[in-house]
Short mmCIF file of C-alpha atoms in Angstrom, two decimals:
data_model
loop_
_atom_site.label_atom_id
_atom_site.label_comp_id
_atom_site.label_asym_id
_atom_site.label_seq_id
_atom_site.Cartn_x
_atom_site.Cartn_y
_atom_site.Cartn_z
CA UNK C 43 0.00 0.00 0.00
CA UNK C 44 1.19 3.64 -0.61
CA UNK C 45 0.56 6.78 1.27
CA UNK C 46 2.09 9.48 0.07
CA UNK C 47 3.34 12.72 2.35
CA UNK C 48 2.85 15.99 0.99
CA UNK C 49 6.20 18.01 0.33
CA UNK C 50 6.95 21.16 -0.63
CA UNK C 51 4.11 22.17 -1.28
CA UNK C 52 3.85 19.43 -4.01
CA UNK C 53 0.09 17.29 -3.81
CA UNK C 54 0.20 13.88 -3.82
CA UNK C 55 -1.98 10.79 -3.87
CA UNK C 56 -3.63 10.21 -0.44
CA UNK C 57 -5.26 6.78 0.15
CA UNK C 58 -7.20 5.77 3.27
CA UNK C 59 -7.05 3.08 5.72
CA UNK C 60 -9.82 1.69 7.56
CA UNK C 61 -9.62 0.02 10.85
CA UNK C 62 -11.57 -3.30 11.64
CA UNK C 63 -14.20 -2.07 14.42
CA UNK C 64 -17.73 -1.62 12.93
CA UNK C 65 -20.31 0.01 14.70
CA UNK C 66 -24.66 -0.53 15.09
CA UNK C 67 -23.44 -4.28 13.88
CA UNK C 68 -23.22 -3.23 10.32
CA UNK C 69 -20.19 -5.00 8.51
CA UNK C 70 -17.58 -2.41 8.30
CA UNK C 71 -16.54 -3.43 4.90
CA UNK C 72 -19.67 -1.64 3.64
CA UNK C 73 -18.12 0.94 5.31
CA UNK C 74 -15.12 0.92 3.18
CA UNK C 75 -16.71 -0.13 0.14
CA UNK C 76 -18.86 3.30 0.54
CA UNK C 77 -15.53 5.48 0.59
CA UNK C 78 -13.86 3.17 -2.28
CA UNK C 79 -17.52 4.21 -4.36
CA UNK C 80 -16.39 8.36 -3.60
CA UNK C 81 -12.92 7.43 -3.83
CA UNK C 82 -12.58 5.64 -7.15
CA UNK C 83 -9.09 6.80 -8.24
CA UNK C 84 -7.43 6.09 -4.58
CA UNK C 85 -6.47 3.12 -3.10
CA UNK C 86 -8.95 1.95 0.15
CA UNK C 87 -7.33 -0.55 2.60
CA UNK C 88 -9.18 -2.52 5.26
CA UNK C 89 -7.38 -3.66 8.06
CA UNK C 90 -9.26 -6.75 9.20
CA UNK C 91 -6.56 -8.00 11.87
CA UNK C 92 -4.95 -6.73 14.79
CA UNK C 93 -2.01 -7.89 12.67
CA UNK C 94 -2.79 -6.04 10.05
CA UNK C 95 -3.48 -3.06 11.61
CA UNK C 96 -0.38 -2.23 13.01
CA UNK C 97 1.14 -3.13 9.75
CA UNK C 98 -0.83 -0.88 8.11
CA UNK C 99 -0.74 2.10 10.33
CA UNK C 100 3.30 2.11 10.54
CA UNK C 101 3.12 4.00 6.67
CA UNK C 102 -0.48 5.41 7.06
CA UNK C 103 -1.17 9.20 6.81
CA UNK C 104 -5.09 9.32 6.45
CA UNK C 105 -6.99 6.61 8.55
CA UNK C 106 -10.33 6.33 9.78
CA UNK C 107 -11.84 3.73 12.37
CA UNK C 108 -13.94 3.86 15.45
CA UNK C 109 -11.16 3.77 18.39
CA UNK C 110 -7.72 4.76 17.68
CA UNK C 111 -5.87 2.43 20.77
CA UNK C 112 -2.32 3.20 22.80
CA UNK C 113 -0.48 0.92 21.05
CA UNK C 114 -1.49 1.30 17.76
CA UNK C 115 -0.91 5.02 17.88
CA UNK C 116 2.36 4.26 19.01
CA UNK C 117 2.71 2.50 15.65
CA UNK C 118 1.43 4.65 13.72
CA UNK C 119 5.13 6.67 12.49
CA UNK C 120 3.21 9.00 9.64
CA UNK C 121 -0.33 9.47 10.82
CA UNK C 122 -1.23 12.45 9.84
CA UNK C 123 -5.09 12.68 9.76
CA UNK C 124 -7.47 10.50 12.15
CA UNK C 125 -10.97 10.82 10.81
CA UNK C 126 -13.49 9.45 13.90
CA UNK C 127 -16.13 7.27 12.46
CA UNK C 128 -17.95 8.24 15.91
CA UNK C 129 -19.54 11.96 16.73
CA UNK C 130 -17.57 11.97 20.08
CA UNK C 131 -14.02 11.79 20.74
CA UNK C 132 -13.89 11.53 24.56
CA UNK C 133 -12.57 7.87 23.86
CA UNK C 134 -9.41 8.88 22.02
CA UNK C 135 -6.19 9.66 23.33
CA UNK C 136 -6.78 12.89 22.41
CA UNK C 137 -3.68 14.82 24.26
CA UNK C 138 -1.11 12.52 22.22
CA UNK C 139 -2.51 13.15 19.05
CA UNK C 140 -2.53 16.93 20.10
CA UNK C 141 1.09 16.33 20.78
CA UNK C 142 1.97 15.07 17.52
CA UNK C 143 0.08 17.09 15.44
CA UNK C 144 -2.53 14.75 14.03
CA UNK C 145 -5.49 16.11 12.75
CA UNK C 146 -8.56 14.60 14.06
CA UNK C 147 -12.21 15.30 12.74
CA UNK C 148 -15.46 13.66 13.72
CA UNK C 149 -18.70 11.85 12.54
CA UNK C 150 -21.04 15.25 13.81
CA UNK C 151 -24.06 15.09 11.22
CA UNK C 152 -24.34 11.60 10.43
CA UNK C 153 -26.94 10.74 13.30
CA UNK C 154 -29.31 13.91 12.62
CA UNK C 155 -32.28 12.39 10.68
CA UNK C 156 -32.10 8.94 12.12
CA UNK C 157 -31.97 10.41 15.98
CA UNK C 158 -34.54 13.42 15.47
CA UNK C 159 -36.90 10.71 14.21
CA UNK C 160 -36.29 8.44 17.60
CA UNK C 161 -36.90 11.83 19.08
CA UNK C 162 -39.86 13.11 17.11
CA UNK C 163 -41.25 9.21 17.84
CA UNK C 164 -40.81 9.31 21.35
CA UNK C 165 -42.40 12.38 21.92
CA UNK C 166 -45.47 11.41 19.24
CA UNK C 167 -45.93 8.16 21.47
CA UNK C 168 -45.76 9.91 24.86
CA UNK C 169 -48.28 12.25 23.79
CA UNK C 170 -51.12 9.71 22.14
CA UNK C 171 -50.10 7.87 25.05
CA UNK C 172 -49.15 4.71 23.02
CA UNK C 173 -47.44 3.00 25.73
CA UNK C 174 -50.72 2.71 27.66
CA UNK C 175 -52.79 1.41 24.23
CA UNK C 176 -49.82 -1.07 23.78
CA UNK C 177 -50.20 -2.17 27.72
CA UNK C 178 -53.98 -2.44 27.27
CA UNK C 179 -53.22 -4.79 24.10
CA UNK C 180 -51.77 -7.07 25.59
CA UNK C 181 -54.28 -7.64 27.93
CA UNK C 182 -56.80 -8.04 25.55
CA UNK C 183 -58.14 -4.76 27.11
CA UNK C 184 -60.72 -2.77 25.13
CA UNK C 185 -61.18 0.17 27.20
CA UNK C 186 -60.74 4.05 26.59
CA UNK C 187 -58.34 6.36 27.79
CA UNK C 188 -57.06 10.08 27.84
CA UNK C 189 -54.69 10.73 25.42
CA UNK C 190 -52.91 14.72 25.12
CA UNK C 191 -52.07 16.48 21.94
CA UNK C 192 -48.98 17.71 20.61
CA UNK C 193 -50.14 20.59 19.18
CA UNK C 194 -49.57 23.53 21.48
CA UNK C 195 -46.80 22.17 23.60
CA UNK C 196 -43.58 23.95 24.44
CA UNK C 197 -40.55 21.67 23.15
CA UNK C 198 -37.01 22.75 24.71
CA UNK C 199 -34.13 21.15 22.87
CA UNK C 200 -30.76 21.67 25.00
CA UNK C 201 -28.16 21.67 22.37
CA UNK C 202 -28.34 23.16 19.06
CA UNK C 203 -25.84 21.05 17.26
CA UNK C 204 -26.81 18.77 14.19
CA UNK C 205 -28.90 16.33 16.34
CA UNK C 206 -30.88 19.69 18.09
CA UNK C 207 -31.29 21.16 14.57
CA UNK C 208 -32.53 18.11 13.23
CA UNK C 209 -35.08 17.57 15.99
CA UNK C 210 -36.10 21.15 15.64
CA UNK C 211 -36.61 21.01 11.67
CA UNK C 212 -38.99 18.08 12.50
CA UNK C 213 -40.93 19.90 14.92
CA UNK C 214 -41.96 22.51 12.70
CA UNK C 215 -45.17 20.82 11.26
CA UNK C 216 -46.73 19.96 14.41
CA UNK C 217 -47.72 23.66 15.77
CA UNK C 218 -45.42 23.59 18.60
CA UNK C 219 -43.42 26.54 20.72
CA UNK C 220 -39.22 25.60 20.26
CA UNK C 221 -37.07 26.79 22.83
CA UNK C 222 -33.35 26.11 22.11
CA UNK C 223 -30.40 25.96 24.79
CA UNK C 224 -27.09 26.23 23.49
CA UNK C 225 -23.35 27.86 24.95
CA UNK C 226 -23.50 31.04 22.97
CA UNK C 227 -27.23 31.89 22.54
CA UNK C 228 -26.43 35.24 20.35
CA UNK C 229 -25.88 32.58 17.58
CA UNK C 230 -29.21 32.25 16.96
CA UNK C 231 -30.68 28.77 15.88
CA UNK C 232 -33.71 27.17 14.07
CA UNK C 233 -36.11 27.47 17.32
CA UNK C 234 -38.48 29.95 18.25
CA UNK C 235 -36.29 31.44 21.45
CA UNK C 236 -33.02 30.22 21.94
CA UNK C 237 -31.15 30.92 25.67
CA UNK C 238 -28.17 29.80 27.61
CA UNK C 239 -27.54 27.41 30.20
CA UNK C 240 -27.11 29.99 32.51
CA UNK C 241 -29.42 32.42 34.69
CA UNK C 242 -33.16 32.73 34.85
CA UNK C 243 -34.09 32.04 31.60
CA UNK C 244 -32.94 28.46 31.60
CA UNK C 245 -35.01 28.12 34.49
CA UNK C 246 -38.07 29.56 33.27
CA UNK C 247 -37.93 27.60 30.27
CA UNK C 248 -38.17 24.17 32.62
CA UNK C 249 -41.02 25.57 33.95
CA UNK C 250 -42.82 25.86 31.19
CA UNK C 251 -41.87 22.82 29.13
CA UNK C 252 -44.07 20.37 27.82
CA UNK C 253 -41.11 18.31 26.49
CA UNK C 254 -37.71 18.59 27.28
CA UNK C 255 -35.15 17.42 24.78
CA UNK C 256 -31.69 16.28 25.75
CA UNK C 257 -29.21 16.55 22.70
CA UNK C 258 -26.44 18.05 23.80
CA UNK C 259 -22.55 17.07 24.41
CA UNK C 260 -21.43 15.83 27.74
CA UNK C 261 -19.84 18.99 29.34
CA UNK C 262 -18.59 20.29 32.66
CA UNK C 263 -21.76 22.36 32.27
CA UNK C 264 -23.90 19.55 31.10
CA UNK C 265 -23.40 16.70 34.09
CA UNK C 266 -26.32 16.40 36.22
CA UNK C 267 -28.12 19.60 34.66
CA UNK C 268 -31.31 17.94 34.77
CA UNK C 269 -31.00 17.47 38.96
CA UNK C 270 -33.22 17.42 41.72
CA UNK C 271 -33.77 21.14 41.52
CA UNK C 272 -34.45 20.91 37.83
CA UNK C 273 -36.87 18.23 38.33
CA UNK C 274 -38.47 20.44 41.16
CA UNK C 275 -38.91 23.20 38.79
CA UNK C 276 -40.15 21.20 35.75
CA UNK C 277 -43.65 21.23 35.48
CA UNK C 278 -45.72 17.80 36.42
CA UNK C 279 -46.80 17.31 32.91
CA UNK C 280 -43.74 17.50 31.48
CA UNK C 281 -42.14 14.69 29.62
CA UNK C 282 -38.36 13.98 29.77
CA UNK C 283 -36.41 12.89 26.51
CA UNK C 284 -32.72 12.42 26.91
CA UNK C 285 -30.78 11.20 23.59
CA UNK C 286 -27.64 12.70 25.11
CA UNK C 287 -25.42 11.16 27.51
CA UNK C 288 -26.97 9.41 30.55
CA UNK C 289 -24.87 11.45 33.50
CA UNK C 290 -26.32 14.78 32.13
CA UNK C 291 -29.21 13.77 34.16
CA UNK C 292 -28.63 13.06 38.03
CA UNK C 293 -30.28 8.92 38.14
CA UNK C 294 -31.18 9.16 41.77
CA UNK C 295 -33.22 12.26 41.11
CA UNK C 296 -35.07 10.87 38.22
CA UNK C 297 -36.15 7.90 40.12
CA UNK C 298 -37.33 10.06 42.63
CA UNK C 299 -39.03 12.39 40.41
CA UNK C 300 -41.33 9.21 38.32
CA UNK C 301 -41.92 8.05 41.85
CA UNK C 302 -43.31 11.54 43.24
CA UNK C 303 -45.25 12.16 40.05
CA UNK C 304 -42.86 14.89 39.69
CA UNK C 305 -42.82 14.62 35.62
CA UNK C 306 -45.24 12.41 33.26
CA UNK C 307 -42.51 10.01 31.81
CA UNK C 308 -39.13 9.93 30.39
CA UNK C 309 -38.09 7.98 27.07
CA UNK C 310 -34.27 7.03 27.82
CA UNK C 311 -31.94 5.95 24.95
CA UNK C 312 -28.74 6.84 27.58
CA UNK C 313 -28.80 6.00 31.19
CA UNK C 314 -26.68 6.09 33.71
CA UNK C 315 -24.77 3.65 34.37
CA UNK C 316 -24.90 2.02 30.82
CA UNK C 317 -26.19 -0.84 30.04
CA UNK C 318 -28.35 -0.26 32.84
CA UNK C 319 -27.86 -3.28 35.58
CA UNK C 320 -30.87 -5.64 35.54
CA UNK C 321 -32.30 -4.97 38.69
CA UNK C 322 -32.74 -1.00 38.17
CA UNK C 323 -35.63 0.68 39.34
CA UNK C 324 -35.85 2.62 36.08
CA UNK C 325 -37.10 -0.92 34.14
CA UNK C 326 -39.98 -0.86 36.61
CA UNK C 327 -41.99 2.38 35.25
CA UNK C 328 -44.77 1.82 33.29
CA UNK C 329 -44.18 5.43 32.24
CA UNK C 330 -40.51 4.93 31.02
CA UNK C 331 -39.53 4.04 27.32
CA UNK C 332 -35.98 2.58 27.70
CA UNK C 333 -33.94 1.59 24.53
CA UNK C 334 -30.34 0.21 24.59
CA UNK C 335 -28.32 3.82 23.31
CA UNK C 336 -30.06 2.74 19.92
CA UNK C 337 -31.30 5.90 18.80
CA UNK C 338 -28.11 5.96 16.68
CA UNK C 339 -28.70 3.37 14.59
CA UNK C 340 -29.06 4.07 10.91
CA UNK C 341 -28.78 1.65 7.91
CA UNK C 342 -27.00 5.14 6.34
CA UNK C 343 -24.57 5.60 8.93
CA UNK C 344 -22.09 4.59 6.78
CA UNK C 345 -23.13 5.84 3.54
CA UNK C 346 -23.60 9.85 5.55
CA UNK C 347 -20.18 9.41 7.04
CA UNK C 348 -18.44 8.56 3.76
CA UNK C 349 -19.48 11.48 2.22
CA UNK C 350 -17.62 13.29 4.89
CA UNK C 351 -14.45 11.28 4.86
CA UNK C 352 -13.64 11.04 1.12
CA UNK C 353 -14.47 14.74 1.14
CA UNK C 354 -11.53 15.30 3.76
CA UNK C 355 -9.71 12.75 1.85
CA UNK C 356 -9.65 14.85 -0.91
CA UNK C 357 -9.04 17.80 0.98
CA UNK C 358 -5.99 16.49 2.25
CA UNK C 359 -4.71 15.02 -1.00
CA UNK C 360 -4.76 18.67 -2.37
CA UNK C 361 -3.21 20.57 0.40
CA UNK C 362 -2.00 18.21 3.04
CA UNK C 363 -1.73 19.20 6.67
CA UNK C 364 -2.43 22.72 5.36
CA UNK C 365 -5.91 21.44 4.66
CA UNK C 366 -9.03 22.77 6.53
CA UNK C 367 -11.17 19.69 7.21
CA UNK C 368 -14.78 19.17 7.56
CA UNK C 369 -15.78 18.36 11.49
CA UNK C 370 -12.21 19.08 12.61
CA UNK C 371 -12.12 18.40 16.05
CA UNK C 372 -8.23 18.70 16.55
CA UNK C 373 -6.01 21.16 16.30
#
């Protein structure tokens, strides 16, 4: 395999090499026959061994995977570009590749349809109450009850990135009030209000939420947000929707707020801890839609992220390190 540096200012030909660790249990080869179909003039290795990994990596200068591990870092003598096949990069040894100078970029985008539809479900079944209709079922139950209407409702989406956007864009049919949370409010966004995490208004906007939508990063400022005082302050009828990261909501509170009637439900694709031990009180409530951090799950995850790797792949072969890269995380 050849992987070209870029010298003096010279572009060369930049191929790509993809690791072995698929994700959602979709072969990663599709993966890698995706960027081979935007690719066509480059050469696209799979690594499909540990093996062949870290022979691989030793000449690599563009690779892209799921995890980049210790030791094969410390093989990897010409990395120059580490394109994460995942949105967040907590998991990589992020302060080495800082050291060295490796670019790293991200998969942000390729989860917004498929997660503001989970969203946009949840939120559609909480409100036409479809986990009580489904209960009734399977009883063999044919009796009546109350159901609420989405129409009208207050929606506030904390976190404004592609996942918020996408959940907001979705919204917009349904006749609802948006209220957006993000770091740096005076950016604007695609919801009716948009505030900060800070101060009254973040506050006021609990208390009158009908739906409260967790999409946002997990941040010094984002663990345990949603807390005993925020359940407090939320209003009875709201319902909780976390497609974030499980610790930005404080567990024991929660449990305490579904027993004390404190909110209507909560539809949980992240928990904390995750996977969520068998014997959890949160499995118990009838009003609590649990799924296994599957909100994610796309058969285009692959296809979506491609479209951002080649692109960077191209990017690089024309300028090299010089290049500015889509979702660049790092430097």
């Amino acid at each position: 395999m050849y992987l070209a540096r870029i010298d003096s200012g010279m572009a060369a030909s930049s191929d790509v090499l993809v690791l072995r660790k698929g994700t959602h249990g979709i072969p990663i080869e599709q993966y890698a026959d995706a960027i081979r179909d935007r690719l066509p003039d480059r050469t696209v290795e799979l690594a499909r061994t540990p093996a062949a990994e870290r022979e691989a990596i030793r000449d690599a200068h563009f690779v892209t995977g799921m995890t980049l591990e210790d030791d094969l870092l410390d093989a990897a003598e010409s990395l120059d570009v580490f394109a994460c096949a995942y949105a967040g990069t907590g998991h990589l040894p992020l302060d080495r590749l800082e050291e060295r100078g490796v670019a790293v970029t991200n998969a942000s985008g390729v989860h917004g349809p498929n997660i503001g539809e989970h969203v946009l479900g949840s939120i559609l079944s909480f409100a036409r109450r479809f986990h009580v209709g489904a209960r009734r079922q399977r009883r063999r139950e044919w009796r009546h009850y109350k159901a609420h209407e989405l129409q009208g409702s207050t929606v506030t989406i904390v976190g404004l990135g592609a996942i918020g956007r996408s959940v907001a864009e979705r919204l917009e049919p349904f006749g609802v009030e948006t209220i957006g949370v993000r770091y740096s409010p005076e950016k604007g966004g695609p919801t009716d209000e948009v505030i900060g995490f800070e101060g009254e208004a973040f506050d006021d906007a609990l208390a009158r939420t009908d739906y409260l939508v967790l999409a946002c990063p997990l941040t010094e400022t984002t663990q345990g947000l949603i807390d005993r005082d925020a359940f407090v302050t939320i209003d009875p009828d709201t319902v909780l929707v976390n497609v974030a990261r499980g610790p930005v909501v404080d567990t024991d509170a929660l449990v305490e707020a579904l027993r004390s009637n404190w909110i209507r439900g909560a539809a949980l694709d992240v928990t904390d801890p995750e996977p969520l031990p068998e014997d959890h009180p949160l499995w118990t409530f009838e009003n609590v839609q649990i799924t296994p951090h599957n909100a994610g799950h796309t058969p285009q995850y692959y296809e979506r992220l491609a479209d951002i790797v080649a692109e960077n792949a191209r990017r690089f072969d024309g300028e090299g390190r010089d290049a500015e890269l889509r979702n660049q995380v790092l430097p």
